[in-house]
Every structure is written in C-alpha cells, then in structure tokens.
C-alpha cells in the first residue's frame, strides 16, 4: 500500500448502516500522514491545525503489530502513542466527550510469529493500560481492538476485527446534544407582582 | 516559573547524552516514581531529545555529541506541588572540556554555560585513565615479553594526563575568573555504574579509591560555599550495541525489559532507585 504523503489531509465520507442500529451513521475519516501527527510530539501547537482532532467523536490510534514484535521498536510504539496523546491534550484539541480506540494492526503478523506473537499481544495490552492510566480523565471511554485489515499471512481473515471497530465508530456518541428546555414563568404570589407594563403609544 | 540552569561537564564519552536520553524517557513515560515531573511537553531541542531517546529505547549507542554538535536542551519541570522550573541543560561535547585542559581556551558560548550555579560533573566510572607508573609499565612489558628501547624519548602531551588531573583542573577553572560565580552546587555523576557496582563500594567510597586526587580536591580544594554530592548512575543498565552491530546479549537483556525506565539505576549514599531526576532534584533543591 502506498504511504500517505505529508501535507494536507484527505477526508473520506462514508454512510454506514448496521443491522444492530436504528439509525445510519455518516462517518468522516481523515487520512493524514502519520509523520504529521508524530511531529506534534516535538511541537504540540501543530495539532491546532488538524481540524479532525477536535471535531471527531472517536479518536483512533493504530499500534503497528510488526513493530511490537521487535523488542527494541515496541518501546517506541508505546512512547509514540502516549506522547502524541499528551501533545493533543496539551494543545487543547481533545474533547471530554470523545471516545478513544487503540487498535492493534497487522494481527496476522502477530499470529504468524508463534514465539514472540503472544508477548507482543501482551505488550499491546500494557500499552492500552498505560493509556487508560494517563488519559481516562480526558475521554468518555477507551477501548482496544485487534484488526487485520489487509493480511499478508493466512493467519487472519481479510478485514478481521474491522466489524467491531466499525460498530464502535457507529455507537452512540458522547457529544453533548442540544435539547428543548421548556420555558417556565414563575407566578408571583402577590397580585401586584403579576402586573405587566402596558405597551402602547406614550402620552408625552 | 523559576529559571534554573545546570551545566553538565565531562570529558569525551562520559555519558552526558545518554543521561539526557534516559531522563527524557523517564519523565515522559511516567512508569516509575520520579521526584521531578515534566510540566509540559514543549522543550527546547525537542527533535534532538526524540532522536536520542529513540536510540536509547532500542539499546543503541548514542552518536558522539562532537559529531552532532552542541545543543542546549530546555525542559519545563516541576516538583508536582508548587515549584516549577525552566530547566536548561547544555549538551556540550566532551572535547570542549578536554580543550580547556589541553589548549587553555573555550568558546564564549561554553563559558556562558559554565556560569550556571548548578554543576553536574560526569565521570565514566569504567573508563578512568589512572596515573601510569614507569616501574609498573616496565614490569608489564617484561611479563608479556615486549622488548623496551632504553633512551627513546616520548614528548608529553596534555591529553596523556590522568582523568582526575584533568577534572581537578576543570573544577579549579570554575573557581577562577572569568568563570568564578561564587557559591555552586556540584553533583558528581559516576556514570556506567552497572559496570563497576560489583566492587560493592558506595559512590563516595568509589571516588576515594579510584580518583583520590579529585576526592582530596573536593574535600579540601573547593570553596566552602560549594555543596557536593556523589551519585552512581547507570542510565543504560548495560553496554548498548553500536548502531550497525549484531545484537549483544547485554543490550538484548535491556530491550527485553517491558519497562525501559527500570534499566536506570541511581545510587546515592545507601539508597538505590530508578529515579534519574535525583541529581537534578538535589541541584535544584533550595538550601
């Protein structure tokens, strides 16, 4: 798959339907180069230019399964996830009604490595726990997912785990919704208090 | 927010950059207890910090600062209660300090950094160049069967001087114009502590045993207004791999640790912890 170029993001609009939900959902997906998000680690103010961050109902962060198999690189994955989230938080682009999904990608590669795959999966869970420890106050909920979007090994079905992730994206948002507030008029106890000014032309 | 400048002194390869890399990981990961916390991610030379920390995480040796250039890293640190600091830490190549000894000169920028009231002196505990004795040298040559030419002259060069001689001169320079600023705090960091801890000597004692001249100078040569504390610091936990080399068992052992901050060991007096902010906390602590 071709790498996403740095620079402006591309937005994709999807209308999603699911048998378990009454309403369809419109999803707006932002495709921006990972490097652009990573740059916020060294300059958190850059996150202010990424409109999708404060507009989204669900922030989704991917942890590369291949890197988690590497004993050295796995620590970098944890740092990248936690420091990027901290940069978003410090830039003030996260919202307390947002959900956060941490997604283990390339599940097929994890399963294909019998020796180290189990350890990588455990390490991913420890990353999720770290994110919960540090950011549970900043999001309504934090969930983890495991996906094989485009497997290269026969150890996972193409698109495995994506249904659960889509369902999460489609689930009820935590966003505050406007509602009608009935107007109530308090009636004064004394008759004098119930008098209203008379509107009309002035005699003056 | 208070401004606090710390200057890190040390001869080439004494562990200043590794200390900085491990410190950045420790305070961003927050996996072990630390006396100082990172207040905000915003940092001076943040890209450099990210780069050296990535190498540290992968248990790879740092590129020499001599090649990558001097930089001043600034961090926003706090005690977690009410005190916050803008903390400046110049990562200066050890060659600059070696040049002070050898050529008796230094750049203006380095001279300015040396005016900081808080000083960290890095000494690689396992690479101390001890004074050489002619009698020992002759005996060693005989033992290994090397013939010695009598009368051959070798001109003395300043870089031949033992580690402790060079360090004593550095400290002496800090007490003379134009670098004398009066009262200072000096944290002596014996780096690569994991390589020498088998000796089971606490850091103070180690200094006395292996660097007696420096120890004596610290005891009696420094101004009474200076405060000194000796720390044994292992910022790596073990020897790391070169960038292109095959993985070694020691470095692999470090990579296998699920919490990289636990590679760090700081020994002061009789206490041991993973808290690399200990020397900084001591330096920034109000008297």
PDB file of C-alpha atoms in Angstrom, chain B residues 44-260:
ATOM      1  CA  UNK B  44      13.995  23.313  23.540  1.00  0.00           C
ATOM      2  CA  UNK B  45      15.698  20.936  21.079  1.00  0.00           C
ATOM      3  CA  UNK B  46      12.713  18.559  21.294  1.00  0.00           C
ATOM      4  CA  UNK B  47      13.587  16.829  17.992  1.00  0.00           C
ATOM      5  CA  UNK B  48      17.069  16.093  19.301  1.00  0.00           C
ATOM      6  CA  UNK B  49      15.597  14.682  22.510  1.00  0.00           C
ATOM      7  CA  UNK B  50      13.276  12.449  20.497  1.00  0.00           C
ATOM      8  CA  UNK B  51      16.154  11.232  18.358  1.00  0.00           C
ATOM      9  CA  UNK B  52      18.494  10.331  21.235  1.00  0.00           C
ATOM     10  CA  UNK B  53      15.640   8.743  23.205  1.00  0.00           C
ATOM     11  CA  UNK B  54      14.703   6.546  20.222  1.00  0.00           C
ATOM     12  CA  UNK B  55      18.279   5.228  20.176  1.00  0.00           C
ATOM     13  CA  UNK B  56      18.239   4.714  23.941  1.00  0.00           C
ATOM     14  CA  UNK B  57      14.949   2.773  23.779  1.00  0.00           C
ATOM     15  CA  UNK B  58      16.435   0.447  21.187  1.00  0.00           C
ATOM     16  CA  UNK B  59      19.543  -0.023  23.345  1.00  0.00           C
ATOM     17  CA  UNK B  60      21.801   1.527  20.679  1.00  0.00           C
ATOM     18  CA  UNK B  61      24.841   3.655  21.486  1.00  0.00           C
ATOM     19  CA  UNK B  62      24.490   7.405  21.123  1.00  0.00           C
ATOM     20  CA  UNK B  63      26.199   9.263  18.327  1.00  0.00           C
ATOM     21  CA  UNK B  64      29.037  11.358  19.763  1.00  0.00           C
ATOM     22  CA  UNK B  65      27.963  14.934  20.529  1.00  0.00           C
ATOM     23  CA  UNK B  66      31.259  16.033  18.942  1.00  0.00           C
ATOM     24  CA  UNK B  67      29.799  14.986  15.560  1.00  0.00           C
ATOM     25  CA  UNK B  68      26.194  16.054  16.107  1.00  0.00           C
ATOM     26  CA  UNK B  69      27.034  19.481  17.597  1.00  0.00           C
ATOM     27  CA  UNK B  70      26.445  21.176  20.953  1.00  0.00           C
ATOM     28  CA  UNK B  71      22.832  21.861  21.919  1.00  0.00           C
ATOM     29  CA  UNK B  72      21.055  23.374  24.876  1.00  0.00           C
ATOM     30  CA  UNK B  73      18.022  21.362  25.865  1.00  0.00           C
ATOM     31  CA  UNK B  74      15.382  23.172  27.907  1.00  0.00           C
ATOM     32  CA  UNK B  75      12.681  21.365  29.854  1.00  0.00           C
ATOM     33  CA  UNK B  76       9.745  22.509  31.935  1.00  0.00           C
ATOM     34  CA  UNK B  77       9.998  20.528  35.153  1.00  0.00           C
ATOM     35  CA  UNK B  78       8.092  20.675  38.406  1.00  0.00           C
ATOM     36  CA  UNK B  79       8.122  19.031  41.803  1.00  0.00           C
ATOM     37  CA  UNK B  80       4.467  18.037  41.464  1.00  0.00           C
ATOM     38  CA  UNK B  81       3.494  20.562  44.131  1.00  0.00           C
ATOM     39  CA  UNK B  82       4.079  24.252  43.679  1.00  0.00           C
ATOM     40  CA  UNK B  83       7.578  24.638  42.280  1.00  0.00           C
ATOM     41  CA  UNK B  84       8.154  24.711  38.527  1.00  0.00           C
ATOM     42  CA  UNK B  85      11.374  25.317  36.639  1.00  0.00           C
ATOM     43  CA  UNK B  86      12.549  26.194  33.152  1.00  0.00           C
ATOM     44  CA  UNK B  87      15.473  23.859  33.192  1.00  0.00           C
ATOM     45  CA  UNK B  88      18.393  24.436  30.761  1.00  0.00           C
ATOM     46  CA  UNK B  89      20.866  21.635  30.140  1.00  0.00           C
ATOM     47  CA  UNK B  90      23.602  22.286  27.570  1.00  0.00           C
ATOM     48  CA  UNK B  91      24.730  19.040  25.945  1.00  0.00           C
ATOM     49  CA  UNK B  92      28.284  20.055  25.159  1.00  0.00           C
ATOM     50  CA  UNK B  93      30.783  17.722  23.515  1.00  0.00           C
ATOM     51  CA  UNK B  94      33.409  16.457  25.973  1.00  0.00           C
ATOM     52  CA  UNK B  95      36.051  17.659  23.510  1.00  0.00           C
ATOM     53  CA  UNK B  96      35.208  21.250  24.536  1.00  0.00           C
ATOM     54  CA  UNK B  97      36.212  20.456  28.134  1.00  0.00           C
ATOM     55  CA  UNK B  98      39.247  18.466  27.036  1.00  0.00           C
ATOM     56  CA  UNK B  99      40.262  21.563  25.029  1.00  0.00           C
ATOM     57  CA  UNK B 100      40.043  23.682  28.186  1.00  0.00           C
ATOM     58  CA  UNK B 101      42.686  21.433  29.697  1.00  0.00           C
ATOM     59  CA  UNK B 102      44.827  20.959  26.629  1.00  0.00           C
ATOM     60  CA  UNK B 103      44.685  24.399  24.972  1.00  0.00           C
ATOM     61  CA  UNK B 104      43.567  26.519  27.949  1.00  0.00           C
ATOM     62  CA  UNK B 105      40.700  28.053  25.994  1.00  0.00           C
ATOM     63  CA  UNK B 106      36.971  27.679  25.392  1.00  0.00           C
ATOM     64  CA  UNK B 107      34.239  29.284  23.256  1.00  0.00           C
ATOM     65  CA  UNK B 108      32.250  32.205  24.616  1.00  0.00           C
ATOM     66  CA  UNK B 109      29.021  30.168  24.483  1.00  0.00           C
ATOM     67  CA  UNK B 110      30.576  27.450  26.623  1.00  0.00           C
ATOM     68  CA  UNK B 111      31.994  30.000  29.039  1.00  0.00           C
ATOM     69  CA  UNK B 112      28.462  31.417  29.440  1.00  0.00           C
ATOM     70  CA  UNK B 113      27.046  27.944  30.107  1.00  0.00           C
ATOM     71  CA  UNK B 114      29.758  27.416  32.717  1.00  0.00           C
ATOM     72  CA  UNK B 115      28.368  30.307  34.748  1.00  0.00           C
ATOM     73  CA  UNK B 116      25.446  28.130  35.894  1.00  0.00           C
ATOM     74  CA  UNK B 117      25.313  27.768  39.675  1.00  0.00           C
ATOM     75  CA  UNK B 118      24.399  24.071  39.400  1.00  0.00           C
ATOM     76  CA  UNK B 119      27.091  21.791  38.002  1.00  0.00           C
ATOM     77  CA  UNK B 120      26.929  18.128  37.041  1.00  0.00           C
ATOM     78  CA  UNK B 121      30.327  16.536  36.594  1.00  0.00           C
ATOM     79  CA  UNK B 122      30.109  13.294  34.590  1.00  0.00           C
ATOM     80  CA  UNK B 123      32.822  10.679  35.006  1.00  0.00           C
ATOM     81  CA  UNK B 124      32.629   7.336  33.173  1.00  0.00           C
ATOM     82  CA  UNK B 125      33.318   5.027  36.127  1.00  0.00           C
ATOM     83  CA  UNK B 126      34.687   2.263  33.921  1.00  0.00           C
ATOM     84  CA  UNK B 127      36.934   4.413  31.726  1.00  0.00           C
ATOM     85  CA  UNK B 128      39.075   6.201  34.250  1.00  0.00           C
ATOM     86  CA  UNK B 129      42.567   6.798  32.938  1.00  0.00           C
ATOM     87  CA  UNK B 130      44.670   6.070  36.010  1.00  0.00           C
ATOM     88  CA  UNK B 131      48.139   7.571  36.553  1.00  0.00           C
ATOM     89  CA  UNK B 132      50.816   5.336  34.968  1.00  0.00           C
ATOM     90  CA  UNK B 133      53.974   4.376  36.807  1.00  0.00           C
ATOM     91  CA  UNK B 134      57.185   3.665  34.908  1.00  0.00           C
ATOM     92  CA  UNK B 135      58.018   0.702  37.164  1.00  0.00           C
ATOM     93  CA  UNK B 136      54.573  -0.861  36.523  1.00  0.00           C
ATOM     94  CA  UNK B 137      54.935  -0.275  32.785  1.00  0.00           C
ATOM     95  CA  UNK B 138      58.345  -1.977  32.708  1.00  0.00           C
ATOM     96  CA  UNK B 139      57.085  -4.931  34.749  1.00  0.00           C
ATOM     97  CA  UNK B 140      54.075  -5.337  32.462  1.00  0.00           C
ATOM     98  CA  UNK B 141      56.290  -5.216  29.338  1.00  0.00           C
ATOM     99  CA  UNK B 142      58.519  -7.916  30.779  1.00  0.00           C
ATOM    100  CA  UNK B 143      55.525 -10.082  31.698  1.00  0.00           C
ATOM    101  CA  UNK B 144      54.157 -10.060  28.167  1.00  0.00           C
ATOM    102  CA  UNK B 145      57.597 -10.240  26.535  1.00  0.00           C
ATOM    103  CA  UNK B 146      57.778  -6.827  24.843  1.00  0.00           C
ATOM    104  CA  UNK B 147      61.311  -5.524  24.425  1.00  0.00           C
ATOM    105  CA  UNK B 148      61.753  -1.901  25.574  1.00  0.00           C
ATOM    106  CA  UNK B 149      64.147   0.512  23.908  1.00  0.00           C
ATOM    107  CA  UNK B 150      66.141   2.353  26.507  1.00  0.00           C
ATOM    108  CA  UNK B 151      66.637   6.056  25.911  1.00  0.00           C
ATOM    109  CA  UNK B 152      63.741   6.507  23.429  1.00  0.00           C
ATOM    110  CA  UNK B 153      62.037   9.811  24.173  1.00  0.00           C
ATOM    111  CA  UNK B 154      58.271  10.406  24.098  1.00  0.00           C
ATOM    112  CA  UNK B 155      57.142  14.008  24.303  1.00  0.00           C
ATOM    113  CA  UNK B 156      54.478  14.622  26.921  1.00  0.00           C
ATOM    114  CA  UNK B 157      51.089  15.746  25.619  1.00  0.00           C
ATOM    115  CA  UNK B 158      48.351  17.256  27.826  1.00  0.00           C
ATOM    116  CA  UNK B 159      45.906  14.523  26.747  1.00  0.00           C
ATOM    117  CA  UNK B 160      48.193  11.948  28.377  1.00  0.00           C
ATOM    118  CA  UNK B 161      47.200  13.327  31.774  1.00  0.00           C
ATOM    119  CA  UNK B 162      45.128  11.056  34.026  1.00  0.00           C
ATOM    120  CA  UNK B 163      41.367  11.653  34.198  1.00  0.00           C
ATOM    121  CA  UNK B 164      41.455  13.044  37.726  1.00  0.00           C
ATOM    122  CA  UNK B 165      44.153  15.593  36.871  1.00  0.00           C
ATOM    123  CA  UNK B 166      42.052  16.964  34.012  1.00  0.00           C
ATOM    124  CA  UNK B 167      38.932  17.081  36.179  1.00  0.00           C
ATOM    125  CA  UNK B 168      40.645  18.830  39.069  1.00  0.00           C
ATOM    126  CA  UNK B 169      41.835  21.491  36.636  1.00  0.00           C
ATOM    127  CA  UNK B 170      38.291  21.896  35.279  1.00  0.00           C
ATOM    128  CA  UNK B 171      36.933  22.463  38.781  1.00  0.00           C
ATOM    129  CA  UNK B 172      39.790  24.827  39.543  1.00  0.00           C
ATOM    130  CA  UNK B 173      38.895  26.864  36.421  1.00  0.00           C
ATOM    131  CA  UNK B 174      35.327  27.207  37.739  1.00  0.00           C
ATOM    132  CA  UNK B 175      36.704  28.942  40.811  1.00  0.00           C
ATOM    133  CA  UNK B 176      38.770  31.477  38.937  1.00  0.00           C
ATOM    134  CA  UNK B 177      37.917  34.419  36.710  1.00  0.00           C
ATOM    135  CA  UNK B 178      36.194  34.648  34.327  1.00  0.00           C
ATOM    136  CA  UNK B 179      34.214  31.524  35.362  1.00  0.00           C
ATOM    137  CA  UNK B 180      34.011  32.103  39.095  1.00  0.00           C
ATOM    138  CA  UNK B 181      30.409  32.863  40.102  1.00  0.00           C
ATOM    139  CA  UNK B 182      30.781  32.139  43.806  1.00  0.00           C
ATOM    140  CA  UNK B 183      28.520  29.620  45.507  1.00  0.00           C
ATOM    141  CA  UNK B 184      27.730  26.488  43.483  1.00  0.00           C
ATOM    142  CA  UNK B 185      26.280  23.014  43.869  1.00  0.00           C
ATOM    143  CA  UNK B 186      28.244  20.159  42.355  1.00  0.00           C
ATOM    144  CA  UNK B 187      26.657  16.773  41.580  1.00  0.00           C
ATOM    145  CA  UNK B 188      29.323  14.251  40.663  1.00  0.00           C
ATOM    146  CA  UNK B 189      27.775  11.601  38.425  1.00  0.00           C
ATOM    147  CA  UNK B 190      29.740   8.368  38.207  1.00  0.00           C
ATOM    148  CA  UNK B 191      28.184   7.051  35.000  1.00  0.00           C
ATOM    149  CA  UNK B 192      28.105   3.412  33.786  1.00  0.00           C
ATOM    150  CA  UNK B 193      27.687   2.446  37.445  1.00  0.00           C
ATOM    151  CA  UNK B 194      26.457  -1.019  36.396  1.00  0.00           C
ATOM    152  CA  UNK B 195      29.983  -1.748  35.107  1.00  0.00           C
ATOM    153  CA  UNK B 196      31.628  -1.155  38.499  1.00  0.00           C
ATOM    154  CA  UNK B 197      28.945  -1.964  41.066  1.00  0.00           C
ATOM    155  CA  UNK B 198      30.441  -5.442  41.558  1.00  0.00           C
ATOM    156  CA  UNK B 199      33.094  -3.656  43.643  1.00  0.00           C
ATOM    157  CA  UNK B 200      30.318  -3.002  46.174  1.00  0.00           C
ATOM    158  CA  UNK B 201      31.741   0.370  47.117  1.00  0.00           C
ATOM    159  CA  UNK B 202      29.239   3.220  47.527  1.00  0.00           C
ATOM    160  CA  UNK B 203      29.795   6.139  45.107  1.00  0.00           C
ATOM    161  CA  UNK B 204      31.648   8.279  47.692  1.00  0.00           C
ATOM    162  CA  UNK B 205      33.980   5.428  48.513  1.00  0.00           C
ATOM    163  CA  UNK B 206      34.498   4.587  44.834  1.00  0.00           C
ATOM    164  CA  UNK B 207      35.595   8.162  44.190  1.00  0.00           C
ATOM    165  CA  UNK B 208      38.047   7.992  47.091  1.00  0.00           C
ATOM    166  CA  UNK B 209      39.508   4.675  45.880  1.00  0.00           C
ATOM    167  CA  UNK B 210      39.799   5.367  42.154  1.00  0.00           C
ATOM    168  CA  UNK B 211      40.154   9.137  41.946  1.00  0.00           C
ATOM    169  CA  UNK B 212      41.992  10.043  45.168  1.00  0.00           C
ATOM    170  CA  UNK B 213      43.368  13.344  43.879  1.00  0.00           C
ATOM    171  CA  UNK B 214      39.899  14.504  42.804  1.00  0.00           C
ATOM    172  CA  UNK B 215      38.439  13.318  46.106  1.00  0.00           C
ATOM    173  CA  UNK B 216      41.051  15.232  48.032  1.00  0.00           C
ATOM    174  CA  UNK B 217      40.444  18.350  45.933  1.00  0.00           C
ATOM    175  CA  UNK B 218      36.705  18.141  46.552  1.00  0.00           C
ATOM    176  CA  UNK B 219      37.306  17.734  50.297  1.00  0.00           C
ATOM    177  CA  UNK B 220      39.858  20.500  50.692  1.00  0.00           C
ATOM    178  CA  UNK B 221      40.304  22.437  47.447  1.00  0.00           C
ATOM    179  CA  UNK B 222      36.795  23.663  46.746  1.00  0.00           C
ATOM    180  CA  UNK B 223      35.454  26.808  48.307  1.00  0.00           C
ATOM    181  CA  UNK B 224      33.424  26.215  51.477  1.00  0.00           C
ATOM    182  CA  UNK B 225      30.410  27.750  49.738  1.00  0.00           C
ATOM    183  CA  UNK B 226      30.232  24.777  47.342  1.00  0.00           C
ATOM    184  CA  UNK B 227      27.977  21.813  48.191  1.00  0.00           C
ATOM    185  CA  UNK B 228      28.924  18.415  46.751  1.00  0.00           C
ATOM    186  CA  UNK B 229      27.042  15.128  46.365  1.00  0.00           C
ATOM    187  CA  UNK B 230      28.257  11.963  44.597  1.00  0.00           C
ATOM    188  CA  UNK B 231      25.831   9.789  42.606  1.00  0.00           C
ATOM    189  CA  UNK B 232      26.396   6.397  40.979  1.00  0.00           C
ATOM    190  CA  UNK B 233      24.280   6.431  37.823  1.00  0.00           C
ATOM    191  CA  UNK B 234      23.588   3.714  35.318  1.00  0.00           C
ATOM    192  CA  UNK B 235      21.408   5.384  32.686  1.00  0.00           C
ATOM    193  CA  UNK B 236      21.590   2.391  30.340  1.00  0.00           C
ATOM    194  CA  UNK B 237      21.698  -0.643  32.636  1.00  0.00           C
ATOM    195  CA  UNK B 238      24.298  -2.371  30.459  1.00  0.00           C
ATOM    196  CA  UNK B 239      26.556  -1.873  27.463  1.00  0.00           C
ATOM    197  CA  UNK B 240      24.485  -0.974  24.357  1.00  0.00           C
ATOM    198  CA  UNK B 241      25.045  -2.028  20.739  1.00  0.00           C
ATOM    199  CA  UNK B 242      26.622   0.106  18.041  1.00  0.00           C
ATOM    200  CA  UNK B 243      24.031   1.225  15.504  1.00  0.00           C
ATOM    201  CA  UNK B 244      25.117  -1.305  12.840  1.00  0.00           C
ATOM    202  CA  UNK B 245      26.454  -4.114  15.028  1.00  0.00           C
ATOM    203  CA  UNK B 246      24.952  -7.505  15.815  1.00  0.00           C
ATOM    204  CA  UNK B 247      22.803  -7.501  18.971  1.00  0.00           C
ATOM    205  CA  UNK B 248      24.743  -8.338  22.115  1.00  0.00           C
ATOM    206  CA  UNK B 249      23.308 -10.360  24.997  1.00  0.00           C
ATOM    207  CA  UNK B 250      23.558  -7.375  27.379  1.00  0.00           C
ATOM    208  CA  UNK B 251      21.702  -4.973  25.090  1.00  0.00           C
ATOM    209  CA  UNK B 252      19.108  -7.647  24.295  1.00  0.00           C
ATOM    210  CA  UNK B 253      18.512  -8.118  28.026  1.00  0.00           C
ATOM    211  CA  UNK B 254      17.757  -4.397  28.277  1.00  0.00           C
ATOM    212  CA  UNK B 255      15.383  -4.471  25.284  1.00  0.00           C
ATOM    213  CA  UNK B 256      13.541  -7.407  26.827  1.00  0.00           C
ATOM    214  CA  UNK B 257      12.621  -5.377  29.902  1.00  0.00           C
ATOM    215  CA  UNK B 258       8.982  -4.345  29.490  1.00  0.00           C
ATOM    216  CA  UNK B 259       9.526  -1.061  31.344  1.00  0.00           C
ATOM    217  CA  UNK B 260      12.617   0.702  29.943  1.00  0.00           C
TER     218      UNK B 260
END
